[in-house]
PDB file of C-alpha atoms in Angstrom:
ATOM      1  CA  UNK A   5       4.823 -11.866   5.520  1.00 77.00           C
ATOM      2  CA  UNK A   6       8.265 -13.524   5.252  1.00 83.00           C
ATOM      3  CA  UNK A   7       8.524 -17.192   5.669  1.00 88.00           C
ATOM      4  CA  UNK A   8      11.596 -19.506   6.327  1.00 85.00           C
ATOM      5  CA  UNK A   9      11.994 -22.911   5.100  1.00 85.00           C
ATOM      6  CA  UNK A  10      14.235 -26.158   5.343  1.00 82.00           C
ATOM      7  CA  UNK A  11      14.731 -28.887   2.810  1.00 78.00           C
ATOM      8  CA  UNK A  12      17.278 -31.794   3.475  1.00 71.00           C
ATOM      9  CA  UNK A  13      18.808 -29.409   6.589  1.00 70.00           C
ATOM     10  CA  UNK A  14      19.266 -26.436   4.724  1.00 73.00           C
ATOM     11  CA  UNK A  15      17.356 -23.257   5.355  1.00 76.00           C
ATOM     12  CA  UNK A  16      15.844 -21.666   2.511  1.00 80.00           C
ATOM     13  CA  UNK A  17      14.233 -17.932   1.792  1.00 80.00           C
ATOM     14  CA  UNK A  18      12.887 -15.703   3.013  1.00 83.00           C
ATOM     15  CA  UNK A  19      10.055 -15.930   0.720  1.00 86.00           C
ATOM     16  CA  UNK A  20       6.452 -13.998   0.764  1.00 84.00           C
ATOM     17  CA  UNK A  21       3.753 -16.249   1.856  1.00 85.00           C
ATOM     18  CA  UNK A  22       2.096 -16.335  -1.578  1.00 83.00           C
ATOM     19  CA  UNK A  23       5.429 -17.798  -3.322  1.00 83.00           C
ATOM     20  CA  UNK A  24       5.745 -20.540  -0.272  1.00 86.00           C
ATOM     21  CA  UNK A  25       1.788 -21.489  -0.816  1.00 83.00           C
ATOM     22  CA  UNK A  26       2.720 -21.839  -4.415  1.00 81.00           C
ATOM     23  CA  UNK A  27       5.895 -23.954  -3.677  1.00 82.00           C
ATOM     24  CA  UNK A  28       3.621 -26.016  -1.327  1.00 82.00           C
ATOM     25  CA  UNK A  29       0.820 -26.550  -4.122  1.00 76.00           C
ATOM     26  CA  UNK A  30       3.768 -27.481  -6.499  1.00 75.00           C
ATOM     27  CA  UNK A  31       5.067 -30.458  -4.162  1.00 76.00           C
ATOM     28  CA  UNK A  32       9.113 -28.185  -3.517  1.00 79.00           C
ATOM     29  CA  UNK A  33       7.821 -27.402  -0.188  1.00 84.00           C
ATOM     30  CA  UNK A  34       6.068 -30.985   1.547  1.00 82.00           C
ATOM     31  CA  UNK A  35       3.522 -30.681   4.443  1.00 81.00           C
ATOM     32  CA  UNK A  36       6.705 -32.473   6.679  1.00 81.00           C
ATOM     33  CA  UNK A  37       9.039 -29.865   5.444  1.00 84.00           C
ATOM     34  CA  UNK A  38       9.760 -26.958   8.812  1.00 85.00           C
ATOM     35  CA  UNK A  39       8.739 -23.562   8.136  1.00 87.00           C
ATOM     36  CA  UNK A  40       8.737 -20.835  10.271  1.00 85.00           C
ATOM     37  CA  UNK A  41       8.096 -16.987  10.281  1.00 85.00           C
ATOM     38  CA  UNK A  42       8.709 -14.431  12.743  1.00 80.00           C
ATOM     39  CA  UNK A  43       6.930 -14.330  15.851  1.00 77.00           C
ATOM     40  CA  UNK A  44       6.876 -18.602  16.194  1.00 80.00           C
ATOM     41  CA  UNK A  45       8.635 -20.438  18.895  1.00 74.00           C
ATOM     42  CA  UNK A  46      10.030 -22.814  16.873  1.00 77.00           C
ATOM     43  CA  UNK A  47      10.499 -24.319  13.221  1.00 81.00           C
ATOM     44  CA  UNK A  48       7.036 -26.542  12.615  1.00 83.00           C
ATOM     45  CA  UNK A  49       6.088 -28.691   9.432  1.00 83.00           C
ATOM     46  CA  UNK A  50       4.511 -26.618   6.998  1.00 85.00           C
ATOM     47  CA  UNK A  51       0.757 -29.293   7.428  1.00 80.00           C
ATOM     48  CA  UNK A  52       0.647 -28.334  10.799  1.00 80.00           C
ATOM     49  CA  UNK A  53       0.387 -24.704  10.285  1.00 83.00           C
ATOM     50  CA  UNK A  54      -3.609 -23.860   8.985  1.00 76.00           C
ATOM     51  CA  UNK A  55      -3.457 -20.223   7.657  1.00 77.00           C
ATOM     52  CA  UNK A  56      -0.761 -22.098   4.813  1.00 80.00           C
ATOM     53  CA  UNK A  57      -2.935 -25.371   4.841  1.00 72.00           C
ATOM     54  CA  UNK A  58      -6.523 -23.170   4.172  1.00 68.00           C
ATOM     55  CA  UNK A  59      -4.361 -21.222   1.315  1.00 72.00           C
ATOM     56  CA  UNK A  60      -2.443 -24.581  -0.401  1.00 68.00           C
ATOM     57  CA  UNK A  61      -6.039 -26.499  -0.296  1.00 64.00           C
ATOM     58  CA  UNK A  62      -8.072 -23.582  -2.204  1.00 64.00           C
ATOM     59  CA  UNK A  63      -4.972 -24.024  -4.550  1.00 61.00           C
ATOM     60  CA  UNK A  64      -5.684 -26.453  -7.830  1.00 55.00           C
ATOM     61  CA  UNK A  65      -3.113 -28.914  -8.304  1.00 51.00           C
ATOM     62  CA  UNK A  66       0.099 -27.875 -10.257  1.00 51.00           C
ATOM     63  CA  UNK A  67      -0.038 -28.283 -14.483  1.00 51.00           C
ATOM     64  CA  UNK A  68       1.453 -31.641 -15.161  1.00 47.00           C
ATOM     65  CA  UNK A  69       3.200 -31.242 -18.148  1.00 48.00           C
ATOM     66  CA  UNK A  70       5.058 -35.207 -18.416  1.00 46.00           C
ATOM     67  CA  UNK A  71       3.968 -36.845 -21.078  1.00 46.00           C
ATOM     68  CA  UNK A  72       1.724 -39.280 -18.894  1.00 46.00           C
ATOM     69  CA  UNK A  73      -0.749 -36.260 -17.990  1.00 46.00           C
ATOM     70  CA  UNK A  74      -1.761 -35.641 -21.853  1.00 46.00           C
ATOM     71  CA  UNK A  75      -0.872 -32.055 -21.843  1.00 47.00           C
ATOM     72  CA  UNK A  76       1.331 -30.770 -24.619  1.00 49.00           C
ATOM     73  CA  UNK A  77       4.754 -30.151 -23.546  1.00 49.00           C
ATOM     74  CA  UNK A  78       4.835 -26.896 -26.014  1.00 52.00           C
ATOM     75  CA  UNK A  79       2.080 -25.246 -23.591  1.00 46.00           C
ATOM     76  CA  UNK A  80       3.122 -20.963 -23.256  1.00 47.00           C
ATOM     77  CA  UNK A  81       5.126 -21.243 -19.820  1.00 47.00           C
ATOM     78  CA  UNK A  82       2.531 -18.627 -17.996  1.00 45.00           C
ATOM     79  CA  UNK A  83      -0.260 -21.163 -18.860  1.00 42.00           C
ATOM     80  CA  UNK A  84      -0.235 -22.831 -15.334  1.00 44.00           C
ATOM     81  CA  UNK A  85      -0.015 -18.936 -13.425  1.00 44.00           C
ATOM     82  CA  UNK A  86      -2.594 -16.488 -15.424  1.00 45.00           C
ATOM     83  CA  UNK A  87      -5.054 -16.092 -13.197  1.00 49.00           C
ATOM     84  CA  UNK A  88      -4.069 -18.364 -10.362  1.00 54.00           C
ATOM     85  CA  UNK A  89      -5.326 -18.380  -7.157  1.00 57.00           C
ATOM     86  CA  UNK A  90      -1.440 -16.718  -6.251  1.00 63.00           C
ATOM     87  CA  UNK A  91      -2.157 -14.030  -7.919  1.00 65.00           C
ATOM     88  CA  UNK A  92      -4.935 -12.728  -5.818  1.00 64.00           C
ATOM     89  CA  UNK A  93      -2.762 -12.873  -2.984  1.00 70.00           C
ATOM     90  CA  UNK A  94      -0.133 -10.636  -4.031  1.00 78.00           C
ATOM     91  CA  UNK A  95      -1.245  -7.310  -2.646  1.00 81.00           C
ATOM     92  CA  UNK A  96      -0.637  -4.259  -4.743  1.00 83.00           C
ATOM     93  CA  UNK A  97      -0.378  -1.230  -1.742  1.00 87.00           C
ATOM     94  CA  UNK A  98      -2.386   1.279  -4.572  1.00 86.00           C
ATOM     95  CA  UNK A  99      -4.154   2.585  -1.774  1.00 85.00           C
ATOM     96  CA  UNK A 100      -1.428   2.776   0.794  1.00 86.00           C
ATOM     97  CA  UNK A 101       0.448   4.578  -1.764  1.00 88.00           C
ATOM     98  CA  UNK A 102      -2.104   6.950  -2.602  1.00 84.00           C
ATOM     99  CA  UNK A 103      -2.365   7.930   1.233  1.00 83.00           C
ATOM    100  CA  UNK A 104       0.930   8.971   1.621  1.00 83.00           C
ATOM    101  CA  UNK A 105       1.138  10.755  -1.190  1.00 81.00           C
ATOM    102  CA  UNK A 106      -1.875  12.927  -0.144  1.00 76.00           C
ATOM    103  CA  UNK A 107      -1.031  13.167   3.647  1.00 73.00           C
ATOM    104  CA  UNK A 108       2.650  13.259   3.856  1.00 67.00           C
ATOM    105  CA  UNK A 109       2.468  16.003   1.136  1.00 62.00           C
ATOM    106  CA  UNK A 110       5.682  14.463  -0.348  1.00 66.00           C
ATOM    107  CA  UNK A 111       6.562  13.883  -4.311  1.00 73.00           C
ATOM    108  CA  UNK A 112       8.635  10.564  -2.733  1.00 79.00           C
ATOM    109  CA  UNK A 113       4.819   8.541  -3.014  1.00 84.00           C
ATOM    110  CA  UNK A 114       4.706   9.001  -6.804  1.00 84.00           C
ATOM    111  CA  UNK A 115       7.178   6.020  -7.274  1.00 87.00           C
ATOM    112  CA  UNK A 116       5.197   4.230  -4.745  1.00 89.00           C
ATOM    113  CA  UNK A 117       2.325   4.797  -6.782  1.00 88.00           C
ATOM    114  CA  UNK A 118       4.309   3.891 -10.209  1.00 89.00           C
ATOM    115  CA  UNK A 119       4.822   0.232  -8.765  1.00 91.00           C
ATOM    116  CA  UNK A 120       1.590  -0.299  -7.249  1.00 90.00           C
ATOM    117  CA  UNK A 121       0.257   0.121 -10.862  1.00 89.00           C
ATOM    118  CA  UNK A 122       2.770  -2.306 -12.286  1.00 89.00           C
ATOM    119  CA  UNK A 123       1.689  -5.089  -9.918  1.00 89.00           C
ATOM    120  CA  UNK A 124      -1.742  -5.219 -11.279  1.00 85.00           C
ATOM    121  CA  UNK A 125      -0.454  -4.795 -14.996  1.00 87.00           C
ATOM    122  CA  UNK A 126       2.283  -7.389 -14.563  1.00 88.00           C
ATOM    123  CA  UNK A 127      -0.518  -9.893 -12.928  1.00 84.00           C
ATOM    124  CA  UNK A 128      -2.465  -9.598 -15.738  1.00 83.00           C
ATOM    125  CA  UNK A 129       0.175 -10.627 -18.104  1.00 84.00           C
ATOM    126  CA  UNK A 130       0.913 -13.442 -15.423  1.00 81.00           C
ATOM    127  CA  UNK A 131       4.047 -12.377 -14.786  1.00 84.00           C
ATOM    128  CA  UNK A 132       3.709 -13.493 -10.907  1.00 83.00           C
ATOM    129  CA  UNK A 133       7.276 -12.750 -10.010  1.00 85.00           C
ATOM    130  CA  UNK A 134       7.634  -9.627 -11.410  1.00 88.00           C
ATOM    131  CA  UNK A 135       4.197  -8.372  -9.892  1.00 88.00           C
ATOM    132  CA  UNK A 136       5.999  -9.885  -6.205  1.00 88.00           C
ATOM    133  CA  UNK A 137       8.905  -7.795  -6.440  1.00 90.00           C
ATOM    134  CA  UNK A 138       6.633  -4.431  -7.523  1.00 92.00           C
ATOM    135  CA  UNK A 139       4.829  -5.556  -4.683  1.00 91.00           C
ATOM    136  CA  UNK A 140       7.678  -5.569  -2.457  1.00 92.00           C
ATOM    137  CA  UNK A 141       9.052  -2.347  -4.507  1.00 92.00           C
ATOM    138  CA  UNK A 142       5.446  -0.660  -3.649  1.00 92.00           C
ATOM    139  CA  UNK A 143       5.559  -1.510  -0.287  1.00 92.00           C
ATOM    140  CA  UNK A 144       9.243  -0.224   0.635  1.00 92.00           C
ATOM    141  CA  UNK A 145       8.346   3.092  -0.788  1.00 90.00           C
ATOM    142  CA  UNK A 146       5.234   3.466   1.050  1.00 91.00           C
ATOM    143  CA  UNK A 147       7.034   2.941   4.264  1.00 91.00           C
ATOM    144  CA  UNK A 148       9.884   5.511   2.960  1.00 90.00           C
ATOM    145  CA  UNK A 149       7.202   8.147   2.062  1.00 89.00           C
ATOM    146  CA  UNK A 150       5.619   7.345   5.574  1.00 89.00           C
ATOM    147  CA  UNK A 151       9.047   7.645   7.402  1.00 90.00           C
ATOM    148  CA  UNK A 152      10.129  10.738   5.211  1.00 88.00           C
ATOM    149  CA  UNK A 153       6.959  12.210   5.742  1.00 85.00           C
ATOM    150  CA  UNK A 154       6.912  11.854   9.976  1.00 86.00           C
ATOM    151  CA  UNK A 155      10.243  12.575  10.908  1.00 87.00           C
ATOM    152  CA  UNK A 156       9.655  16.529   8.400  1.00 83.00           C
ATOM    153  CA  UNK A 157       6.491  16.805  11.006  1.00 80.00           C
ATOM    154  CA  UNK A 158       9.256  15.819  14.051  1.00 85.00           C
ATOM    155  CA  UNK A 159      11.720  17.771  13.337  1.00 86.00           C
ATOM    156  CA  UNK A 160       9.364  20.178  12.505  1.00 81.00           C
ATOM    157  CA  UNK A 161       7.696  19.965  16.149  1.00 81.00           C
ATOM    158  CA  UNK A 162      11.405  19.654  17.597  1.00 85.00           C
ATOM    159  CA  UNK A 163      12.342  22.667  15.855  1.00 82.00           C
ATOM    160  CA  UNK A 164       8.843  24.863  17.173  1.00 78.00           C
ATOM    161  CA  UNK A 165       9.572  23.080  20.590  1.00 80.00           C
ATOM    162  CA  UNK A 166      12.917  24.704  20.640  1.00 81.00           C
ATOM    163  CA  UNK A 167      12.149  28.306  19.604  1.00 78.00           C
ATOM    164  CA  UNK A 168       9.424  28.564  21.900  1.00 76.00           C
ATOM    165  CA  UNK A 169      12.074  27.895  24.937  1.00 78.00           C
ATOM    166  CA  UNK A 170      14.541  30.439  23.844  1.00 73.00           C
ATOM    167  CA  UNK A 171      12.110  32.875  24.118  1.00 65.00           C
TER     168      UNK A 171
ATOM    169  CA  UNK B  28      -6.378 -16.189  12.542  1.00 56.00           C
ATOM    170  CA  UNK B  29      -7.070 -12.643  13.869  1.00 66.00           C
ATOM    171  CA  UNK B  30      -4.189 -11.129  15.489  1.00 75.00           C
ATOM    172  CA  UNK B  31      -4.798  -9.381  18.965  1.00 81.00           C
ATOM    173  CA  UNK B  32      -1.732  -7.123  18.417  1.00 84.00           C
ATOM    174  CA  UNK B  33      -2.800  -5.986  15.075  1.00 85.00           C
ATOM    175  CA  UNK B  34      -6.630  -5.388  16.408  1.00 88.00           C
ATOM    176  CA  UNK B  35      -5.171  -3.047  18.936  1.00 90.00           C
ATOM    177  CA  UNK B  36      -2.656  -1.521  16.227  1.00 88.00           C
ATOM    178  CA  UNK B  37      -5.479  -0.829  13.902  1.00 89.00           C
ATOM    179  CA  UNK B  38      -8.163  -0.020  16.632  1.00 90.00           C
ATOM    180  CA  UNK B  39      -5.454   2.727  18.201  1.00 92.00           C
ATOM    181  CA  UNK B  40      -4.755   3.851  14.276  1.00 88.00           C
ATOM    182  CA  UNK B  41      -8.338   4.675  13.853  1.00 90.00           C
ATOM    183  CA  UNK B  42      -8.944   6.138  16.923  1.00 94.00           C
ATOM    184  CA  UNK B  43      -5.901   8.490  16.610  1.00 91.00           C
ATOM    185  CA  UNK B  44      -7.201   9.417  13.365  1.00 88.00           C
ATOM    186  CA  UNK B  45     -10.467  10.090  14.146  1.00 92.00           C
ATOM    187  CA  UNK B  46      -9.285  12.351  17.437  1.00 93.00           C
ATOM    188  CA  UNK B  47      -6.824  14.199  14.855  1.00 86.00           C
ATOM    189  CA  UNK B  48      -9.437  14.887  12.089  1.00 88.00           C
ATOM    190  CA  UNK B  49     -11.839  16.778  15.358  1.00 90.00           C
ATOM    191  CA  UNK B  50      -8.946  18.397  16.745  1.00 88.00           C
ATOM    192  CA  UNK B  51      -8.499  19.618  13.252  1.00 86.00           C
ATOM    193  CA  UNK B  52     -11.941  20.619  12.270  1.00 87.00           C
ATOM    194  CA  UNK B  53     -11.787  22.610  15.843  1.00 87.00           C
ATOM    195  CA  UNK B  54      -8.573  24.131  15.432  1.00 84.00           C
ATOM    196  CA  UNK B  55      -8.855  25.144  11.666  1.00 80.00           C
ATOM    197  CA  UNK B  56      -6.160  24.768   9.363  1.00 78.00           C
ATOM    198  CA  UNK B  57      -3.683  27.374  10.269  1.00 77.00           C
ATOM    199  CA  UNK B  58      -2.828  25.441  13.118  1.00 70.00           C
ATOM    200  CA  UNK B  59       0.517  25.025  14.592  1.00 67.00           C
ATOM    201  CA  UNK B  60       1.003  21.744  12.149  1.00 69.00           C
ATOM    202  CA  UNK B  61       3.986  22.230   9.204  1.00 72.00           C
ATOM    203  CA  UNK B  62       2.945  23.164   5.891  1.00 74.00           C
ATOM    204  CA  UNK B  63       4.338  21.596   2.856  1.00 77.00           C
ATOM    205  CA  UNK B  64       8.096  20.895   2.931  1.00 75.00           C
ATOM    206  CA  UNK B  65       8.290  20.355  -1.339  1.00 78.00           C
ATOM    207  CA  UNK B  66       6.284  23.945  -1.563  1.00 82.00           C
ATOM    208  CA  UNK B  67       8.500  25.534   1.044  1.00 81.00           C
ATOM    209  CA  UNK B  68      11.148  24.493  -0.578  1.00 81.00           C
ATOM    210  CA  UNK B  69      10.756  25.313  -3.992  1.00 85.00           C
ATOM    211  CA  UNK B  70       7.732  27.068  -3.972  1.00 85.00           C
ATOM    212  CA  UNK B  71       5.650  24.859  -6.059  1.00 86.00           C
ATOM    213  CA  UNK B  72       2.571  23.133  -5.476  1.00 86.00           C
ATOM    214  CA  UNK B  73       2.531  19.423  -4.846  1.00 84.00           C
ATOM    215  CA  UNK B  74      -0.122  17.061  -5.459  1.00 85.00           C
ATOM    216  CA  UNK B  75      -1.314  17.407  -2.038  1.00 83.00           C
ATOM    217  CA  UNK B  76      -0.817  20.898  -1.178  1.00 86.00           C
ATOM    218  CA  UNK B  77      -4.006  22.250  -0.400  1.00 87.00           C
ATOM    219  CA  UNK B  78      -5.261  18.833   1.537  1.00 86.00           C
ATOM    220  CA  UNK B  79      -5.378  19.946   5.191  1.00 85.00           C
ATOM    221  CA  UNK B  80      -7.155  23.109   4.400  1.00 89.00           C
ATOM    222  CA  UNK B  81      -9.468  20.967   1.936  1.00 90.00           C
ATOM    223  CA  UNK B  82      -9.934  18.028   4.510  1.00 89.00           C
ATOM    224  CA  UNK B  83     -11.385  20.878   7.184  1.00 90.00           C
ATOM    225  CA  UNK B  84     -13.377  22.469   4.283  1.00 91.00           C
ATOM    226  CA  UNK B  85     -14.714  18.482   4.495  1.00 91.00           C
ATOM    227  CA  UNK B  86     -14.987  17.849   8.057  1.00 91.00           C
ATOM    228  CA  UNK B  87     -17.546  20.975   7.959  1.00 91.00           C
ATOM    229  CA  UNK B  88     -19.679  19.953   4.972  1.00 90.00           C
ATOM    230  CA  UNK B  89     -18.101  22.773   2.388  1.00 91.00           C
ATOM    231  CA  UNK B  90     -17.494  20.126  -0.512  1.00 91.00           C
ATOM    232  CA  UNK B  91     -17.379  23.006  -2.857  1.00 91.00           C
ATOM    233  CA  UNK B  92     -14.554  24.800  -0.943  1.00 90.00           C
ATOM    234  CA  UNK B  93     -13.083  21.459  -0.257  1.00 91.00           C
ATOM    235  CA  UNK B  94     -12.880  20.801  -3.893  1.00 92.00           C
ATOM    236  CA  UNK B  95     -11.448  24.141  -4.769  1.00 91.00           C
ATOM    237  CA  UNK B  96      -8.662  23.384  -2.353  1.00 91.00           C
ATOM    238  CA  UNK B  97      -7.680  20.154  -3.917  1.00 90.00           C
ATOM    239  CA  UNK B  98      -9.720  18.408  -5.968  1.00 91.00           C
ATOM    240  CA  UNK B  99      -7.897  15.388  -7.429  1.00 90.00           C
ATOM    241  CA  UNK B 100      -7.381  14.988  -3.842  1.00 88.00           C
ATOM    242  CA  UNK B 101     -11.440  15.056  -2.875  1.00 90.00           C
ATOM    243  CA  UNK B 102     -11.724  12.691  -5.674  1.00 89.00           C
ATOM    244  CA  UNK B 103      -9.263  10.175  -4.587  1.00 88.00           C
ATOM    245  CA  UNK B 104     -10.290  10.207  -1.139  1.00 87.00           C
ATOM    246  CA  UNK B 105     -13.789   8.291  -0.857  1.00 87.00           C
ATOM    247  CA  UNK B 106     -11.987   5.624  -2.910  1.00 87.00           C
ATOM    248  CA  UNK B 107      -9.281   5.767  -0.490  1.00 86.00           C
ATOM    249  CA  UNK B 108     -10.960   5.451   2.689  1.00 87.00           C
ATOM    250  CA  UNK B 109     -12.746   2.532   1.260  1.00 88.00           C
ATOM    251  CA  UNK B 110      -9.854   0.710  -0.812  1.00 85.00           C
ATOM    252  CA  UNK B 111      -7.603   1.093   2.058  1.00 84.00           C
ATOM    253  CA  UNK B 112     -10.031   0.287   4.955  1.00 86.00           C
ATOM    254  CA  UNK B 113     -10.530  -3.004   3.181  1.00 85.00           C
ATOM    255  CA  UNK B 114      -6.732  -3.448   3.171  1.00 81.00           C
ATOM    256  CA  UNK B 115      -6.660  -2.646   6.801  1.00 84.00           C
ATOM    257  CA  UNK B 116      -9.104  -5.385   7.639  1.00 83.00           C
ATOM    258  CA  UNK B 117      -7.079  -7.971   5.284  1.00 79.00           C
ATOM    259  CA  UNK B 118      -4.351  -7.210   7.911  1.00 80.00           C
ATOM    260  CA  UNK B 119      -6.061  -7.526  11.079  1.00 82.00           C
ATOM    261  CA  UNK B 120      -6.972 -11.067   9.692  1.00 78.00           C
ATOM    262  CA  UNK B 121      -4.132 -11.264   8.388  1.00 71.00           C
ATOM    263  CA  UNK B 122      -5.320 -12.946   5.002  1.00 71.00           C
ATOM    264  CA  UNK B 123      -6.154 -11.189   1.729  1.00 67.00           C
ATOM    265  CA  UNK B 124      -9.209  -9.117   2.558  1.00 70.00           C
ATOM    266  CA  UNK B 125     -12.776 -10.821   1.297  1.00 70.00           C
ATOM    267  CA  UNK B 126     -12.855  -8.246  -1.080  1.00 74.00           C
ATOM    268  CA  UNK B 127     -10.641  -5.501  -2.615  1.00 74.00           C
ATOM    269  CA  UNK B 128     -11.072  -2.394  -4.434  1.00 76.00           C
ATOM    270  CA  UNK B 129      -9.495  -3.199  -8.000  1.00 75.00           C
ATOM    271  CA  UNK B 130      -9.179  -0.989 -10.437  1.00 78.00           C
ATOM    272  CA  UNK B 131      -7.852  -3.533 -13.080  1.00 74.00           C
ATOM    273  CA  UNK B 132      -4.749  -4.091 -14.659  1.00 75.00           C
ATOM    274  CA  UNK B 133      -4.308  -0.358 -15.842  1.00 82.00           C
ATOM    275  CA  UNK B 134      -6.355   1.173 -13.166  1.00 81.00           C
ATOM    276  CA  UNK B 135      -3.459   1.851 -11.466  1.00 83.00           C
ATOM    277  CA  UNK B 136      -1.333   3.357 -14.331  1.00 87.00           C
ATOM    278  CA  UNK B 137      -4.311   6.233 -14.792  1.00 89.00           C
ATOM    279  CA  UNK B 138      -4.153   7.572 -11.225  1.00 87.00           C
ATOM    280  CA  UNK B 139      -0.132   7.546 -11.226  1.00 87.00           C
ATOM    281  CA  UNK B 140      -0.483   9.495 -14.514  1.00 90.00           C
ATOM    282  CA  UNK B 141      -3.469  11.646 -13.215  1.00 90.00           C
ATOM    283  CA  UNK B 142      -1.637  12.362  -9.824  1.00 88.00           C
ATOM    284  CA  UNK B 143       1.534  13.712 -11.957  1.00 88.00           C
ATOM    285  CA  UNK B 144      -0.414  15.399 -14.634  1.00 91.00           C
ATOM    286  CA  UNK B 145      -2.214  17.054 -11.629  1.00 90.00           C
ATOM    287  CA  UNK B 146       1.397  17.592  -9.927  1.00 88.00           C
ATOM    288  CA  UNK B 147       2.070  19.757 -13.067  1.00 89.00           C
ATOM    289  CA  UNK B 148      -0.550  21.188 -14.274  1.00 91.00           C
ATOM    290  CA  UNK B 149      -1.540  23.105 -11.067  1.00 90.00           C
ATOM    291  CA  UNK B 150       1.951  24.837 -11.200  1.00 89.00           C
ATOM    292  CA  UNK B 151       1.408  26.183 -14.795  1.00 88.00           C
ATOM    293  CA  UNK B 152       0.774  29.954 -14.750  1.00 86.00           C
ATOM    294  CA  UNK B 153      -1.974  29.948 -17.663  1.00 85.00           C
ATOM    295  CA  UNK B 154      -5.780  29.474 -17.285  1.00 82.00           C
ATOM    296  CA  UNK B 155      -7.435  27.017 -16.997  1.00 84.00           C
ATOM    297  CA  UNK B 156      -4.661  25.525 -15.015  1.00 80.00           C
ATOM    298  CA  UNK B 157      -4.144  28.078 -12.183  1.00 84.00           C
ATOM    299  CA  UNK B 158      -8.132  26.855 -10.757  1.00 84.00           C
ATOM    300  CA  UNK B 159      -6.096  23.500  -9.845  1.00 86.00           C
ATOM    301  CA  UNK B 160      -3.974  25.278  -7.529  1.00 86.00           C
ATOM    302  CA  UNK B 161      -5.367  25.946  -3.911  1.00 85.00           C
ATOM    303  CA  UNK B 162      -6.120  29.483  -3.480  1.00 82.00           C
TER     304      UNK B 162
END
């Protein structure tokens, strides 16, 4: 899901709703900051909206890394990310993928496929961003194979629809 | 937050795929449905050439013929329904689903190189590999 958001006027994104939850945990994105998504009347502060409050509270609080908090500033950068809570939300369409390669009959799901096995691998070498945009890669092909796939079977009925009324 | 629109959506989904899989047990699988475009094309098997006639081999409780037809496909199918059933219910709710079906961080990697070992290997003309095409 695609969310919108505004900092000091400016409109921001669209970002997936596990990368605003994680700007929200962070502090970018503030529970009086508007956010809205497709579908909502109008642009609300991010607090008042529960399915991202429920998400940002199961969250733990970001790594502190100033010198106050104790934690060594020479910390590996993915420390804060393996195996966040993010992570779980980033879905990884193996199973979408692996239906429209069987039903549509079409070699397009194989790519589809190829990135829905990267997002897990990427995850688990906490590389969150580059399991999002398999994600998203995974996804668009899935929908290609699907839309590939139906409109062979439409034309295909078109086409069977059309001989049978010249005859 | 469950969606109304995407309870109908899904509950329309499954009941159009339920009415297609008994209209296509009844009708058999030399319906008036398209075969494959990639085999007509080219003449080749694809990974899921083979699948209706091995999904109504299913429907009437011939595993054994069902697995001759396609069998990465019969294998890959039980993990399907459930893996992807549990996705569909993540999306009715829309939240991540209480549980998923992972199959790790290379999980993944061995059924994308299974499907196109499978993709090959059922289009080469020497035994074994000719039993992975559908008869």
């Amino acid at each position: 899901m695609q969310w919108y958001y505004s900092k000091n006027g400016t409109q921001l994104g669209p970002v997936e709703q596990g990368e605003l939850v994680a700007r929200m945990a962070t502090g970018e994105v503030t529970a009086s900051d508007l956010v809205w998504r497709e579908g909502m009347a109008d642009w609300t502060p991010s607090g008042q909206i529960n399915e991202l409050r429920v998400l940002v509270a199961a969250a733990p609080p970001p790594l502190q890394l100033s010198d106050e908090s104790g934690v060594s500033p020479y910390a590996p950068p993915h420390a804060g990310t393996q195996g966040s809570p993010y992570a779980a939300l980033i879905p990884n369409y193996l199973w979408q993928s692996i239906v429209v390669t069987i039903f549509c009959c079409w070699p397009l799901g194989i790519p589809a496929i190829v990135y829905a096995a990267k997002v897990d691998s990427l995850k688990a070498r906490g590389d969150i961003a580059g399991a999002m945009a398999a994600s998203a890669s995974a996804k668009t092909w899935c929908w290609v194979t699907f839309g590939v796939g139906l409109a062979v079977v439409l034309i295909y009925l078109l086409a069977a629809a059309g001989a049978a009324n010249l005859r | 937050m469950i969606h109304r629109k995407r309870v109908i959506g899904a509950g329309l989904g499954v009941l159009g795929l339920v009415v297609a899989l008994y209209v296509l047990r009844q009708v058999g699988p030399d319906g008036w449905w398209p075969g494959c475009t990639f085999r007509k094309l080219t003449g080749l098997n694809c990974p899921g050439c083979g699948m209706t006639r091995a999904t109504v081999a299913a429907l009437h409780g011939q595993l054994g013929a069902a697995w001759r037809f396609n069998p990465l496909g019969m294998l890959l199918l039980p993990l399907v329904i459930l893996g992807g059933g549990l996705e569909l219910l993540g999306w009715v709710r829309d939240r991540p689903p209480p549980w998923r079906l992972r199959l790790g961080a290379y999980g993944g990697w061995v059924i994308a190189v299974a499907v196109i070992a499978f993709w090959i290997l059922r289009n080469l003309p020497w035994w074994p590999c000719p039993l992975l095409a559908p008869p």
